[in-house]
Coordinates of C-alpha atoms and ligand atoms in Angstrom, one line a residue:
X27 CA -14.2 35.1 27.2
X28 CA -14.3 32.5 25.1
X29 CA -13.4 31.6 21.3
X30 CA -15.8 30.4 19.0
X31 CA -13.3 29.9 16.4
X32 CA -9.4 30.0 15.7
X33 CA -9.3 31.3 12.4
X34 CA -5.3 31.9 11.2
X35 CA -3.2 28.4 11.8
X36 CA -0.6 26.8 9.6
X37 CA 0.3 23.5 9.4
X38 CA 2.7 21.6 7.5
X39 CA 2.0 22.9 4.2
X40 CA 3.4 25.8 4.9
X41 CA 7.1 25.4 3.6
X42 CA 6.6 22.4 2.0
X43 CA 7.3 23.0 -1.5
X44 CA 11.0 23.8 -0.5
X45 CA 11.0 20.9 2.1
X46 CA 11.0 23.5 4.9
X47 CA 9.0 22.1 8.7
X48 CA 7.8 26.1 9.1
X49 CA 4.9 24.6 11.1
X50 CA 4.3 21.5 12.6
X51 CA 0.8 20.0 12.8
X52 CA -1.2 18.2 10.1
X53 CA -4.9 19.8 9.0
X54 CA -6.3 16.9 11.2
X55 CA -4.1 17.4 13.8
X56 CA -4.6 21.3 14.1
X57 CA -8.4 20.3 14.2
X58 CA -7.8 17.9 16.7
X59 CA -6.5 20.2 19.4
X60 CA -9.3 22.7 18.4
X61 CA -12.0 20.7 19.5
X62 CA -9.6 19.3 22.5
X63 CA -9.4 23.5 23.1
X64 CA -13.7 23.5 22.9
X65 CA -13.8 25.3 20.0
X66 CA -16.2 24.9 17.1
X67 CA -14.4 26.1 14.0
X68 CA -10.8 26.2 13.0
X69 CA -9.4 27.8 9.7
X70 CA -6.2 26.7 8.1
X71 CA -3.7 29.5 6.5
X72 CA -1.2 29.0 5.1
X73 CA 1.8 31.2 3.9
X74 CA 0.8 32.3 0.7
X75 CA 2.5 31.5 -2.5
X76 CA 4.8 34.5 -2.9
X77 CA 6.5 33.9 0.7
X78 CA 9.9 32.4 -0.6
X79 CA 10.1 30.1 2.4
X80 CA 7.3 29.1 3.9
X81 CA 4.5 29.7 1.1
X82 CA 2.3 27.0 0.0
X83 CA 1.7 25.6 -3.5
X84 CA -1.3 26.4 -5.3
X85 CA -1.7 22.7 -6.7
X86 CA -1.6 21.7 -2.8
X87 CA -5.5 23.6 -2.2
X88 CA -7.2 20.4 -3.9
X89 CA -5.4 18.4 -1.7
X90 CA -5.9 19.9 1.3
X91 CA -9.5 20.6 0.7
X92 CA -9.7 16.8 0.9
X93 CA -8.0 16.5 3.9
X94 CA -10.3 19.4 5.1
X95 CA -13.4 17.1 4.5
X96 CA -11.9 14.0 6.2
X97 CA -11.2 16.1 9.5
X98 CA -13.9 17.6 9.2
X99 CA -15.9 14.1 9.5
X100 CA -13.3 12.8 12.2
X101 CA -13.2 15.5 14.6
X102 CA -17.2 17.0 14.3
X103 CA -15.7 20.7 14.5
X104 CA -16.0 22.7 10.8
X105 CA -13.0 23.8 9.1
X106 CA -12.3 27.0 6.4
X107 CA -9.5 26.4 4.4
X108 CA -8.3 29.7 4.2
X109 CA -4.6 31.4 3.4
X110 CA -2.5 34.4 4.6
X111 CA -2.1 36.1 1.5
X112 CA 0.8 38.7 1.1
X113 CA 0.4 41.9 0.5
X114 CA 3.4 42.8 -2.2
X115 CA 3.6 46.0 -4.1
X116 CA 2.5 50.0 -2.5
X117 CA -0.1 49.7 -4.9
X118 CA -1.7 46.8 -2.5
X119 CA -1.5 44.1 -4.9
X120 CA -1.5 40.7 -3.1
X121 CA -0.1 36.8 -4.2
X122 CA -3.9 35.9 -5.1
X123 CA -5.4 35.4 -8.2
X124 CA -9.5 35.3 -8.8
X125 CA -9.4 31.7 -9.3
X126 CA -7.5 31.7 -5.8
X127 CA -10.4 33.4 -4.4
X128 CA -12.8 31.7 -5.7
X129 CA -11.6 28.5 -4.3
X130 CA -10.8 29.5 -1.0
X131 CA -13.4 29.9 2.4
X132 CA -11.7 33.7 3.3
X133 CA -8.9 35.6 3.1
X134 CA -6.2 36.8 5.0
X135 CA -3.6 39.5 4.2
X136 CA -0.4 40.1 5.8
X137 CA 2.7 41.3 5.1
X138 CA 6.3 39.5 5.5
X139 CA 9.3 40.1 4.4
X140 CA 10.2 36.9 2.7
X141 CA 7.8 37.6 -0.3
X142 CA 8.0 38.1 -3.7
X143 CA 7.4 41.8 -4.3
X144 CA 5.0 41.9 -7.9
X145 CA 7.6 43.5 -9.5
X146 CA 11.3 44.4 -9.7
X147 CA 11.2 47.6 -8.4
X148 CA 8.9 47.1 -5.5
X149 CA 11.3 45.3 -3.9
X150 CA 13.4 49.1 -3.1
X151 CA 10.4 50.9 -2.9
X152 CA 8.0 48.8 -0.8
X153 CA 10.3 46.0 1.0
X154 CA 13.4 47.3 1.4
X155 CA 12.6 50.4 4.0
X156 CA 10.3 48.3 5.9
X157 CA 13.2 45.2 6.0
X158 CA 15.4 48.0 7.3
X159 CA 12.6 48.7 10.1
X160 CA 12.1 52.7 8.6
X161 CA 8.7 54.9 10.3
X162 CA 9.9 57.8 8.7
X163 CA 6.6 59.8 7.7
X164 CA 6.8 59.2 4.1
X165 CA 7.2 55.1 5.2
X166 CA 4.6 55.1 7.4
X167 CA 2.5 56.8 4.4
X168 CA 3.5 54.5 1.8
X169 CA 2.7 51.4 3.5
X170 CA -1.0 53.2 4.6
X171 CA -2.1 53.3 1.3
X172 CA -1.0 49.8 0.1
X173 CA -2.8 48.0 2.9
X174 CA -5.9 51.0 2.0
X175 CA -5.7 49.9 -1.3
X176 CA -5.6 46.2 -0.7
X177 CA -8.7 46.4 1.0
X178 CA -10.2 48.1 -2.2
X179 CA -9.0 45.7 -4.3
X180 CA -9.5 42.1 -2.6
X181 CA -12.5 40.4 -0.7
X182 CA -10.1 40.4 2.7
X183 CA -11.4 39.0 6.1
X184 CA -8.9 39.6 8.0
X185 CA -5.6 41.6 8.0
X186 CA -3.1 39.5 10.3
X187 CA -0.8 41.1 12.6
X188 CA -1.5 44.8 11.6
X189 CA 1.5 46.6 12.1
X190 CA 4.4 44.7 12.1
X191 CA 7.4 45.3 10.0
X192 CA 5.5 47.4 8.4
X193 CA 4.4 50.5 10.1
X194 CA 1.2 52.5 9.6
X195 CA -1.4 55.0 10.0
X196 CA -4.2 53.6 12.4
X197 CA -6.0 56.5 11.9
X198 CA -6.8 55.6 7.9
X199 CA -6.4 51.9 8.1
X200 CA -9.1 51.9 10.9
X201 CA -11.8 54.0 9.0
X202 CA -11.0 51.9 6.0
X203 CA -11.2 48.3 8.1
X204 CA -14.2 50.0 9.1
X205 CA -15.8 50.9 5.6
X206 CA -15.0 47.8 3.7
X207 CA -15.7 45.8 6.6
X208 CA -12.4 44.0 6.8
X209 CA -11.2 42.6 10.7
X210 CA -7.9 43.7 12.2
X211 CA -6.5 41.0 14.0
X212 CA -5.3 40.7 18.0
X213 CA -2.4 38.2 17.0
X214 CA -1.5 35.6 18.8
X215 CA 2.1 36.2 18.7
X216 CA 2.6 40.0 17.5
X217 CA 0.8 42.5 18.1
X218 CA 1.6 46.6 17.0
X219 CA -1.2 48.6 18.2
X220 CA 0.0 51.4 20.5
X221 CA -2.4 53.0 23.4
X222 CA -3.4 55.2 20.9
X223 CA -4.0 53.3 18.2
X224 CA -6.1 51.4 19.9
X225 CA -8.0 54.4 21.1
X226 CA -8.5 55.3 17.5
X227 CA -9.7 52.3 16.4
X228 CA -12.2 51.5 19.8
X229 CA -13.5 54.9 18.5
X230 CA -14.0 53.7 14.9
X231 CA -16.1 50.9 16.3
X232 CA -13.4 48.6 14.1
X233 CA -13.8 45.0 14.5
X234 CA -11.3 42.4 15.5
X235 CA -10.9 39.1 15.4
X236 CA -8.5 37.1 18.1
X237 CA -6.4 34.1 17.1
X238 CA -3.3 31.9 17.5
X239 CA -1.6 32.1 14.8
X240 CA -0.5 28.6 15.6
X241 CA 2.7 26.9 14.1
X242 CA 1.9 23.7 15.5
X243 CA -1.1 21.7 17.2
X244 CA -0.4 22.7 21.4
X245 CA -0.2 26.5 20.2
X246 CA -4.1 26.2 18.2
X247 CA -6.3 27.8 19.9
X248 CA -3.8 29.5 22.4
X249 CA -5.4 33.3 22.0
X250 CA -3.8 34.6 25.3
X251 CA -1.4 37.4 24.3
X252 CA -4.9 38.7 21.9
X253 CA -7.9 38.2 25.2
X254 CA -5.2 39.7 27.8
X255 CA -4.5 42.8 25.3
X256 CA -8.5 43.5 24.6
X257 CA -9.2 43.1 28.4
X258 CA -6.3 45.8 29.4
X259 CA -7.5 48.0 26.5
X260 CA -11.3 47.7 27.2
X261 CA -12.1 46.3 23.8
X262 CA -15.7 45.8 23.8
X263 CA -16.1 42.1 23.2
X264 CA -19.3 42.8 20.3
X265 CA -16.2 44.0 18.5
X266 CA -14.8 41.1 18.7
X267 CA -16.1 39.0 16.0
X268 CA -15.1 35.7 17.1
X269 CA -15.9 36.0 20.7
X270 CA -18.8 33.6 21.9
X271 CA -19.9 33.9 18.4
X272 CA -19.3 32.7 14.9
X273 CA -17.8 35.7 12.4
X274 CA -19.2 36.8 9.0
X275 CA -17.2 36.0 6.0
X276 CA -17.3 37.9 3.1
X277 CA -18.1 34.7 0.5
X278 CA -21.1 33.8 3.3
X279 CA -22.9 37.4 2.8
Ligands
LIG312 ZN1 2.0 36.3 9.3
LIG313 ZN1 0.5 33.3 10.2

């Protein structure tokens, strides 16, 4: 199986603002080791702005759209600058504004639990029981709607490593994924699906996309733990999106 592109990789701007070496490589580096790995496209993400450690600045995107275009012209190979958004209240609001959205190639939303919450509150209502690892019902619930309602709200691609640290109902993510056309990822690093979920969502027809999540240039590209987990669970590979071919974004339709 092979890759067309590897579309979630950080590089050093994420945790810069606070000084922090979260990830390792440079955007030409990163784009470097993609085409070394034979692929054709390569996004960079970085930690969006509400992560309190390793989000980027918003005054770095002009900057790194620059760099973007000098790769680009280096190494051949296209690059999306694109970020990995948090997802930061139950209502499914997310660190990005529309001016945010306008200037970036495609979104990704995840959730961590070193960001900002929008408010106050949300920080005991939505953080807190998912920091404290609780899948009790009403948790489970809860975090449901806010990644449903994410997807209502914002243009997302991609929702990166579905799942983790905060549980949820495969069932109604998948038919949502499915209606507003929004991937669930096969994470490089992390991935939550159980043998049932992924039943579920084969059933949905949901699509996926498979990347590194790289922290630094040897680990672009490196999509192991994502192929071996669709080849054990049968995952058609036409549902992958970024298998032998290139994915549609939601700013290209
Ligand atoms: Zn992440
Ligand atoms: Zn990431």
């Amino acid at each position: 199986m092979v890759l067309y592109g590897d579309y979630h990789t950080h590089t050093i701007y994420s945790g810069k603002k606070f000084h922090i070496k979260h990830a390792k490589g440079t955007i030409l580096e990163n784009a470097f080791a993609a085409k070394q790995k034979g692929l054709k496209e390569i996004a960079i993400t970085e930690h969006g702005f509400n992560h309190r450690l390793y989000g980027t600045k918003r005054s770095y995107l002009k900057r790194m759209r620059e760099e973007i275009e000098l790769a680009k012209q280096k190494t051949g190979i296209n690059i999306l600058l694109g970020i990995e958004a948090n997802i930061i209240s139950s209502d499914g609001d997310v660190d990005l504004t529309e001016e945010d959205i306008k200037n970036l190639d495609f979104i990704i939303v995840g959730f961590h639990v070193n960001a900002r919450p929008s408010k106050f509150l949300e920080f005991f209502k939505f953080f807190l029981p998912n920091i404290l690892g609780f899948k009790r019902q009403k948790d489970i619930k809860r975090n449901t709607l806010a990644l449903m309602k994410a997807m209502d709200k914002y243009p997302i691609d991609l929702i990166s490593h579905p799942g983790v640290k905060m549980p949820v109902d495969f069932k109604y993510i998948g038919e949502h994924a499915k209606k507003t056309e929004t991937h669930l990822e096969l994470n490089g690093k992390r991935i939550a699906y159980t043998p049932k979920d992924v039943e579920i969502l084969k059933k949905l027809n949901v699509k996926f996309m498979i990347n590194s999540d790289a922290h630094s240039p040897a680990r672009v590209g490196e999509c192991n733990k994502g192929t071996n987990f669709a080849i054990r669970y049968n995952i058609p590979s036409e549902n992958i999106s970024n298998m032998g071919k290139r994915p549609k974004f939601k700013k290209e339709m």
